[in-house]
Coordinates of C-alpha atoms and ligand atoms in Angstrom, one line a residue:
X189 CA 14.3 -10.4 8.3
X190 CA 16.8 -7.8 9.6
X191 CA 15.5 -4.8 11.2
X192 CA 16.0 -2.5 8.5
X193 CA 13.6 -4.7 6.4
X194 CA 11.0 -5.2 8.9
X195 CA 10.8 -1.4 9.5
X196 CA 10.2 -0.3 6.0
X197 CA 6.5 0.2 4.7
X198 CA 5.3 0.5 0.3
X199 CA 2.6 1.4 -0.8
X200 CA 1.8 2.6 -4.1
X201 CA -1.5 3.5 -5.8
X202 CA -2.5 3.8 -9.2
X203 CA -2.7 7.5 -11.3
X204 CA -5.8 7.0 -12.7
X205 CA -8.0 10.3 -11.8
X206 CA -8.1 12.9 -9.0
X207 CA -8.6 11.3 -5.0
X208 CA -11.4 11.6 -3.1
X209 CA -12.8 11.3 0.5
X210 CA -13.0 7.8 0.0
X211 CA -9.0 7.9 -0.6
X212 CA -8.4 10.0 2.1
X213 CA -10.3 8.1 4.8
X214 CA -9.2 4.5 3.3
X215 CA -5.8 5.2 2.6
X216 CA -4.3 8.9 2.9
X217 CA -4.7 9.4 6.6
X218 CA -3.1 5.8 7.2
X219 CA -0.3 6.9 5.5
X220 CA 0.3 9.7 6.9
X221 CA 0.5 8.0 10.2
X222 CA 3.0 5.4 9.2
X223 CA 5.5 7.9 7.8
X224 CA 6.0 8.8 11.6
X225 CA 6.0 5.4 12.6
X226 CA 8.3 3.5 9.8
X227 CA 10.7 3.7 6.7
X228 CA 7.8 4.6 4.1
X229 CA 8.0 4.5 0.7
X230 CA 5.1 5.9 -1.3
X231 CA 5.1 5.4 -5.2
X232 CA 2.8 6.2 -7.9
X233 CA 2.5 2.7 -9.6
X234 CA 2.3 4.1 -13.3
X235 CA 2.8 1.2 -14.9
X236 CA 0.2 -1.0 -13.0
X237 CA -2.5 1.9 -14.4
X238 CA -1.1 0.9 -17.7
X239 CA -1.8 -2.9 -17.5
X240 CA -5.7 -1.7 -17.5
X241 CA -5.8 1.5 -19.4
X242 CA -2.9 0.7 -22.3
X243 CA -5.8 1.7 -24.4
X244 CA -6.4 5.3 -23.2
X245 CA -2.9 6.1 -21.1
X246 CA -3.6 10.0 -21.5
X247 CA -5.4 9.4 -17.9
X248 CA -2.3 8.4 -16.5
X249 CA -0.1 11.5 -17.8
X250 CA -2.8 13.8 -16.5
X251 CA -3.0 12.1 -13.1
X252 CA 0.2 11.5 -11.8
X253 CA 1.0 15.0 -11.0
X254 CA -2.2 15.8 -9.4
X255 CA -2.5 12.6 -7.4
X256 CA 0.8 13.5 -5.7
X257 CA -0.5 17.0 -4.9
X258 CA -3.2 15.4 -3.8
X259 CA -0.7 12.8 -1.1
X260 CA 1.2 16.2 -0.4
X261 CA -2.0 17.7 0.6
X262 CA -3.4 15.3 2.6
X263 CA -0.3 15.7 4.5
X264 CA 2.0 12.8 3.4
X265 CA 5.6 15.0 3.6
X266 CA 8.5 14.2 1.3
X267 CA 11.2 14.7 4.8
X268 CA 9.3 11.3 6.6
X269 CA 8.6 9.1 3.1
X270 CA 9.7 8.7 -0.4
X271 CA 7.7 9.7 -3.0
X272 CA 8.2 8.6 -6.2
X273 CA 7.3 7.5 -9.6
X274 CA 7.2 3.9 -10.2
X275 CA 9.0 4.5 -13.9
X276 CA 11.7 6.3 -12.4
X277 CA 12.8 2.8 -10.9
X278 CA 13.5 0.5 -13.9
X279 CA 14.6 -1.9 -11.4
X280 CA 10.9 -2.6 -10.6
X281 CA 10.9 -4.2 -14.0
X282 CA 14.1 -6.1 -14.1
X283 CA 13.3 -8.2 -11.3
X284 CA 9.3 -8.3 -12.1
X285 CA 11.2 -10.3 -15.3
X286 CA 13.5 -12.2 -13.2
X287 CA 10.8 -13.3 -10.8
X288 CA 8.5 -14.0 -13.6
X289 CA 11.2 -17.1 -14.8
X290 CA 10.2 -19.0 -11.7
X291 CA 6.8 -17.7 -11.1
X292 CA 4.6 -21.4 -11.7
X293 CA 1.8 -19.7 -14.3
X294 CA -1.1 -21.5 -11.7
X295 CA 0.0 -18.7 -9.2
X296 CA -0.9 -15.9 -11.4
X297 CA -4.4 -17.4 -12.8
X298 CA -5.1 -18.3 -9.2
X299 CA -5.0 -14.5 -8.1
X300 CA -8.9 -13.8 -7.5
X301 CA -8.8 -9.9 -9.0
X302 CA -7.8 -11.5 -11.8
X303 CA -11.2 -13.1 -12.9
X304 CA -12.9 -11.0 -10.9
X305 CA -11.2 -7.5 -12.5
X306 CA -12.1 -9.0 -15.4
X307 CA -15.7 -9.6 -15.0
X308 CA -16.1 -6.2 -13.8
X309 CA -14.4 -4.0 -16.5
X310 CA -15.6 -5.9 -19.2
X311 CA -15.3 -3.0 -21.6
X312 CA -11.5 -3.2 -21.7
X313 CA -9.7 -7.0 -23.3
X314 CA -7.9 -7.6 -20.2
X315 CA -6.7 -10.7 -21.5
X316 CA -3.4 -9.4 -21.8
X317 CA 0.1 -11.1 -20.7
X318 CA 0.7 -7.4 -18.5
X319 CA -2.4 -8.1 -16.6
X320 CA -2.2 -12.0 -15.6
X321 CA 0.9 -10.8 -14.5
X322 CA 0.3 -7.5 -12.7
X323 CA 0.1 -9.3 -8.9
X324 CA 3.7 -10.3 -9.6
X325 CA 4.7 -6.4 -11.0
X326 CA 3.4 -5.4 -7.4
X327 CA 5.8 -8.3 -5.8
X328 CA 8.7 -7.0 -7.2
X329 CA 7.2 -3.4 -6.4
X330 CA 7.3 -4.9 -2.8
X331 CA 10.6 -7.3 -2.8
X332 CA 12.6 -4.6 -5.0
X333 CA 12.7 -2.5 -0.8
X334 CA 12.5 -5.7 0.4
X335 CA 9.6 -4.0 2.5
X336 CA 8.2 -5.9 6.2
X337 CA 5.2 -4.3 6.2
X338 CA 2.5 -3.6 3.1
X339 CA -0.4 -1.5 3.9
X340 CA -2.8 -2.6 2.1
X341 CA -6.6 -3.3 2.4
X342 CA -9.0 -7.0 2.3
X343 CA -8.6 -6.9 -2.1
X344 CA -4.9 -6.7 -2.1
X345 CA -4.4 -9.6 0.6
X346 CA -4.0 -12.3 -1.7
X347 CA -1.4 -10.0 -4.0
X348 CA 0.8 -10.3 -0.5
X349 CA 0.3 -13.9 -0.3
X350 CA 1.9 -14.6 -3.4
X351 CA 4.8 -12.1 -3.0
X352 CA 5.9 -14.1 0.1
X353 CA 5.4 -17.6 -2.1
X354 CA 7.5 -16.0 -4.6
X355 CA 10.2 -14.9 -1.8
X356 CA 10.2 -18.3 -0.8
X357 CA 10.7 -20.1 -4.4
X358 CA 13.3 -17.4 -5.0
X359 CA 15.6 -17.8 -1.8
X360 CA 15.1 -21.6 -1.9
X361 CA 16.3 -21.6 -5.3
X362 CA 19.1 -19.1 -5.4
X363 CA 19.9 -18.6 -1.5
X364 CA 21.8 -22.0 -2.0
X365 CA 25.2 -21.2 -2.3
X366 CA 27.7 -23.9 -3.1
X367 CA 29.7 -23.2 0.6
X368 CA 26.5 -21.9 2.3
X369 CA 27.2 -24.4 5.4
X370 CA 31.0 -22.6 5.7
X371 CA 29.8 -19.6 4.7
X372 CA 27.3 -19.8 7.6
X373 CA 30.1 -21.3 9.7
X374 CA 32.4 -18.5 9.6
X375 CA 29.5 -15.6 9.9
X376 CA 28.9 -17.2 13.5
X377 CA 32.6 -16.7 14.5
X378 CA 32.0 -13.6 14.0
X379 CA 29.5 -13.3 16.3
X380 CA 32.4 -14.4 19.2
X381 CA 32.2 -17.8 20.9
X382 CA 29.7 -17.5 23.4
X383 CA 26.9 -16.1 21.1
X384 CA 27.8 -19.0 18.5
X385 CA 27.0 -21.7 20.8
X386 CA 23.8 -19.9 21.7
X387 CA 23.0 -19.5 18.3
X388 CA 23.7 -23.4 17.9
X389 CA 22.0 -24.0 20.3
X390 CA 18.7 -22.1 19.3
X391 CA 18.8 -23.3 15.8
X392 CA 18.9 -26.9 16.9
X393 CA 15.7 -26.7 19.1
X394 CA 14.0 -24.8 16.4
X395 CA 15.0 -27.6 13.9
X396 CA 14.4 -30.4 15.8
X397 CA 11.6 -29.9 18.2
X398 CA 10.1 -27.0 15.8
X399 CA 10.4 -24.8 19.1
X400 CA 9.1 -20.9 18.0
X401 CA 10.4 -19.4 21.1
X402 CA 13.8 -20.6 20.1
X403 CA 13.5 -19.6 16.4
X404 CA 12.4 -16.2 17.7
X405 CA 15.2 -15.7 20.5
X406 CA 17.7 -16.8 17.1
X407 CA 16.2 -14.2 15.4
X408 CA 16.4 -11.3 18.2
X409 CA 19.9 -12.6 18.7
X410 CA 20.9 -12.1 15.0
X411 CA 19.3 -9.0 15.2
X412 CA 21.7 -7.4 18.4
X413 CA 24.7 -8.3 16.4
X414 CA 26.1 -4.8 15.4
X415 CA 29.2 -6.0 13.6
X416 CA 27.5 -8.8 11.3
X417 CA 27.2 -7.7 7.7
X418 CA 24.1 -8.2 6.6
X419 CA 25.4 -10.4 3.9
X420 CA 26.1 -12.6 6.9
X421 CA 23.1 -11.8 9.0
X422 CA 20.7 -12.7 6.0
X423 CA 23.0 -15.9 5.8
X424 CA 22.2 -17.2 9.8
X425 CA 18.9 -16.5 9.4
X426 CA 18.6 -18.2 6.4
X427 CA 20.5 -21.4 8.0
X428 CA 18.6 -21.0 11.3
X429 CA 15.1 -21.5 9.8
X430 CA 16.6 -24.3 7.5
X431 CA 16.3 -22.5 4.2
X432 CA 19.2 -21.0 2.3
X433 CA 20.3 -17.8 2.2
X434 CA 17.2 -15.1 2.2
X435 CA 17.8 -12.3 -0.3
X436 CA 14.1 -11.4 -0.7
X437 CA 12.4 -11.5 3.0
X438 CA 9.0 -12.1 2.8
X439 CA 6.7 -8.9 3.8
X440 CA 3.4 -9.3 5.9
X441 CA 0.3 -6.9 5.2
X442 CA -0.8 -4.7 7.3
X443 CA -4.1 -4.6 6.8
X444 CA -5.5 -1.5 6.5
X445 CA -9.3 -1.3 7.9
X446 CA -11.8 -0.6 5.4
X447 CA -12.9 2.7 5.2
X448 CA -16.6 3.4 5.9
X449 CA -17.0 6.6 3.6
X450 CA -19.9 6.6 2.4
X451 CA -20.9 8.3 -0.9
X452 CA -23.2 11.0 -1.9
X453 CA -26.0 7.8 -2.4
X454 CA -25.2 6.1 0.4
X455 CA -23.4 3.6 -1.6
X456 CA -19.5 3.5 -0.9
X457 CA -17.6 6.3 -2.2
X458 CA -16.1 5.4 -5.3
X459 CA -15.8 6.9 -9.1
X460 CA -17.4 4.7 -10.7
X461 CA -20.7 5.6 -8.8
X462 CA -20.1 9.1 -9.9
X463 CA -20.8 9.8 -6.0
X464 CA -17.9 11.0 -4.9
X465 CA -16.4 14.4 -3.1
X466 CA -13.5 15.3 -4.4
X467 CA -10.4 16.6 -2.3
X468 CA -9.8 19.7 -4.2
X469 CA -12.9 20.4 -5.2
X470 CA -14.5 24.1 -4.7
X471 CA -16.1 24.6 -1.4
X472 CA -19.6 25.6 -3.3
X473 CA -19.0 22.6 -5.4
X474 CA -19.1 20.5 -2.6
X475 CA -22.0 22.4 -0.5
X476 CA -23.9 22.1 -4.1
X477 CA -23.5 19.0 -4.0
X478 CA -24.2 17.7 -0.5
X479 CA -27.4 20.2 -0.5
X480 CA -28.4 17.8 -3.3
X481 CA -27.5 14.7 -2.4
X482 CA -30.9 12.5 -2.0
X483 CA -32.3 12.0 1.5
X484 CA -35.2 9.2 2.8
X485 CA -36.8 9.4 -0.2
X486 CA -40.4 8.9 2.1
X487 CA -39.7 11.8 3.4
X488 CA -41.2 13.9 0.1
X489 CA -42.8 16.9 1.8
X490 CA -40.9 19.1 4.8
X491 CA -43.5 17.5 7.6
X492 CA -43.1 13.8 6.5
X493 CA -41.0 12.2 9.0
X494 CA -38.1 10.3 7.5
X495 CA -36.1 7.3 8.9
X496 CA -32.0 8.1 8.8
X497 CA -31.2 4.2 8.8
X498 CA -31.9 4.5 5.1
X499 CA -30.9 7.9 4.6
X500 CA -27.2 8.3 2.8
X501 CA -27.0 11.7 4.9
X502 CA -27.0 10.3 8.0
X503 CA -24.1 7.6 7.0
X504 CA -22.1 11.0 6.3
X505 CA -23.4 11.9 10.2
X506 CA -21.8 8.7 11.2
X507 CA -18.8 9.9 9.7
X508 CA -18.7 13.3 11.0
X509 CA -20.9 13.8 13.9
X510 CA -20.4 12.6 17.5
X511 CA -23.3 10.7 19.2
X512 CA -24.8 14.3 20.6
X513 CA -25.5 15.3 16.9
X514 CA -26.5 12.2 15.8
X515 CA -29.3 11.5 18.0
X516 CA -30.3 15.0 17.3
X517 CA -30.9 13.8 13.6
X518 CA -32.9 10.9 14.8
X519 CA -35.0 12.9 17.1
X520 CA -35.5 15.7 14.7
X521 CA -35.8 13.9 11.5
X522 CA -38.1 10.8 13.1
X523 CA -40.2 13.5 14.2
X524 CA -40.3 16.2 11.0
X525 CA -38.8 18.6 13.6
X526 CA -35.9 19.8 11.2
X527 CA -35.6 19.8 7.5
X528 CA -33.2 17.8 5.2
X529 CA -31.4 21.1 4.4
X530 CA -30.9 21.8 8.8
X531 CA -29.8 18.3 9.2
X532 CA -27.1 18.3 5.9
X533 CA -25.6 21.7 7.2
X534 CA -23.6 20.2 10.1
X535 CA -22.0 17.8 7.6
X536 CA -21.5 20.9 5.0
X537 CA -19.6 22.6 7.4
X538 CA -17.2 19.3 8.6
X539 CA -16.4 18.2 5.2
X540 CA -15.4 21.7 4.2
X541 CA -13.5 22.3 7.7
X542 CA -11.6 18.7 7.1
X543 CA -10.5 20.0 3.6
X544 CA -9.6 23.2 3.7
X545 CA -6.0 22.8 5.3
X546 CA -5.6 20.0 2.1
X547 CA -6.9 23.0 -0.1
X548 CA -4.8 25.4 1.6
X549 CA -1.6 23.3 1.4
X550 CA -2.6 22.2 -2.2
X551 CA -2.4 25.5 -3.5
X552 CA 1.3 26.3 -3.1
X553 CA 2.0 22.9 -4.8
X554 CA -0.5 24.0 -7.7
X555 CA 1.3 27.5 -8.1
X556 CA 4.8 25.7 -7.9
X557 CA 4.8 22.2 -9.7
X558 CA 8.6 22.1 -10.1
X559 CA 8.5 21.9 -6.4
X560 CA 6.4 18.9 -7.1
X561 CA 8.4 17.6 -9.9
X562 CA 11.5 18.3 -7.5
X563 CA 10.5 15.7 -4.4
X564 CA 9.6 12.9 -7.4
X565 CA 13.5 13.3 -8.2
X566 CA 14.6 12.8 -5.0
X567 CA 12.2 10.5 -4.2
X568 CA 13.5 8.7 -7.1
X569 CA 17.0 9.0 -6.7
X570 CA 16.8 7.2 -2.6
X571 CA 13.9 4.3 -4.2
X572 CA 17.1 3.8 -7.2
X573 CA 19.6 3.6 -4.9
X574 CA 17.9 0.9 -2.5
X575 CA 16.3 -0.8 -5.7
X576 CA 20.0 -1.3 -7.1
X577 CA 21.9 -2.5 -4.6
X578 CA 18.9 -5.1 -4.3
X579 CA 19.6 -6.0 -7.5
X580 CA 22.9 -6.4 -7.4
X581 CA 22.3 -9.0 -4.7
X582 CA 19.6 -10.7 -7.0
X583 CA 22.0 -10.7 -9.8
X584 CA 24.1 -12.8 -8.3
X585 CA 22.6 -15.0 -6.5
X586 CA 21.1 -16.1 -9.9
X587 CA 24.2 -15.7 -11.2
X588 CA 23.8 -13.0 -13.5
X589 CA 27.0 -11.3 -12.6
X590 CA 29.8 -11.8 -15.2
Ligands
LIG763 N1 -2.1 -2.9 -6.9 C1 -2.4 -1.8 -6.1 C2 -3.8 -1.2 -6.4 O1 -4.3 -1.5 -7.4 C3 -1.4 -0.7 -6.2 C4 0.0 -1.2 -5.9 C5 0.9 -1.5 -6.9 C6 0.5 -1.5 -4.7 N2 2.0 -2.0 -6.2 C7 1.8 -2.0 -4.9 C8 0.0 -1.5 -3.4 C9 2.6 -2.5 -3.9 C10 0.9 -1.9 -2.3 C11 2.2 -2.4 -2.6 O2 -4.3 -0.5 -5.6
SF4_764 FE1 -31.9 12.2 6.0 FE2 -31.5 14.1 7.8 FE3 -33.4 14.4 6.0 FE4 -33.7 12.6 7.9 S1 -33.5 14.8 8.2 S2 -34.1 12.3 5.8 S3 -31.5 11.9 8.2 S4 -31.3 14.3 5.6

């Protein structure tokens, strides 16, 4: 993998609602972090909301807008990552159809969120051609940047795992060229006669004794020559590992932890639960609803001691509070020395302190949403531009190029 590749992060998520604390603590916050760290590309995966919700899509025109206000709030910034819409990048499609020719159909059924996405929204006929196949949409989502790194958390895993089988079916069967060994040959002149013979040299201990510290030294070597193309690059790595030519490198996950947030019932935060705080919603809204979230439901009267290992506040404590304040819940609440309302109001006052730079920051997006519309187009014009000269290389390793 060249070092452009292994330095470039996707993600995308699906416009299907407004985000939550559950988004921002499992996956906003991350994100924001990598866009200091890496190449990030951040996309609004449309199309994958369409594979479950072809039957009521009006979700996904009335989302995508607000779910990137939502990003730019939280604090993801259009200068460190592209943001874009996964429509604006037909490319996505074209080679989700070219790797579909060689994609063995075992793959796809394999996927576990396929039976098990299908179990649980039972309401929708997800026995649809767009869905056995939507793993492979997000592997051309991922190969399309031919991105190193994919944050993603323990569910999405196994849709990683097959992009790199994919990758490897695709650059075994078209990283053959006809002259790949002189092809190779000359790239290593290029490299000057001293560094050839090292890289001969590394390539044959990693072939024949499987050595990792010479594949790896190869690899670093590959990587410090400035004046290879990276045609040729991609060629010696390919021809160092044994394999042919890599177009599509294979990306690793980066697995993102999960998030803890709890919900307002203790149960993880999630819409479907209807438990949920949402990132723009009204600062009473969210006190009203925290004041009457439910507590230890032992504890009926103000004197009943309660027990906070049961209580869905005091998960929101573990959250918020440091240990000080925490073991002043269990002292006070074990002992009926404060009420519910006492022991809620230190969490009132973190969740609404967390969000009100979002909300702040929000609003000039909300009063401006060409502004908005504005960083999608650029967003999309830099994903098109890396998504096409991709496929121009896919083209024609297939052969596609007449
Ligand atoms: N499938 C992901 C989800 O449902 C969203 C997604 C689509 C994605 N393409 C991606 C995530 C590529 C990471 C990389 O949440
Ligand atoms: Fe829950 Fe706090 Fe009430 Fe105890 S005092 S039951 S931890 S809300």
């Amino acid at each position: 993998m060249t070092s452009e590749s292994k330095n470039r992060v996707l993600s995308g998520m699906r416009p299907t609602g407004r985000l939550h604390l559950g988004h921002y603590h499992g996956v906003l916050k991350n994100w924001v972090q990598l866009q200091h760290e890496y190449d990030c590309y951040f996309f609004v995966a449309d199309w994958h909301a369409l594979t479950t919700h072809y039957e009521d899509p009006q979700i996904i025109g009335e989302s995508v807008m607000d779910m990137v206000i939502d990003w730019l709030a939280a604090g993801v910034n259009p200068a460190n990552a592209k943001i874009f819409v996964q429509s604006d990048v037909p490319q996505h499609a074209e080679l989700h159809l070219l790797l579909s020719m060689l994609t063995p159909l075992g793959w796809l059924e394999r996927v576990p969120s396929y039976k098990d996405q299908q179990e649980k929204l039972r309401e929708r006929d997800l026995a649809t051609y767009g869905f056995l196949g939507y793993p492979l949409l997000q592997s051309a989502d991922i190969l399309i940047y031919k991105a190193g790194s994919v944050p993603v958390g323990e569910d999405q895993v196994a849709h990683v795992e097959l992009t790199r089988e994919v990758a490897r079916r695709f650059n075994h069967l078209y990283g053959r060229e006809p002259d790949f060994e002189e092809k190779a040959d000359a790239a290593m002149k290029k490299m000057g006669k001293k560094n050839a013979k090292l890289y001969r040299q590394l390539r044959k201990r990693y072939q024949e004794q499987g050595d990792q510290d010479a594949l790896d030294t190869g690899r670093a070597l590959l990587v410090s020559q400035a004046n290879l193309a990276l045609g040729d690059r991609e060629r010696l790595y390919g021809y160092l590992e044994g394999s042919g030519r890599i177009i599509l490198p294979e990306p690793e996950a980066l697995l993102t932890p999960a998030s803890k947030m709890p919900g307002l019932d203790g149960q993880k935060m999630s819409k479907s639960y209807g438990n949920t705080i949402c990132l723009r919603d009204d600062p009473e809204e969210i006190e009203q609803k925290l004041r009457t979230m439910p507590t230890d439901p032992a504890r009926v009267r103000r004197n009943d001691p309660g027990d906070p290992d049961v209580c869905p506040v005091f998960q929101l404590h573990q959250v918020y509070s440091d240990e000080q304040r925490q073991q002043w819940v269990r002292e006070g609440c074990t002992s009926a020395g404060i009420g519910c309302l006492d022991c809620k109001q230190p969490v009132v006052d973190a969740v609404l302190g967390e969000l009100a730079p979002l909300r702040e920051r929000a609003r000039e997006f909300e009063q401006d949403p060409q502004m908005v519309r504005n960083i999608l187009q650029e967003g999309g014009e830099a994903a098109r531009d890396v998504a096409e000269d991709t496929m121009r290389e896919v083209r024609s390793a297939i052969g596609l190029n007449y």
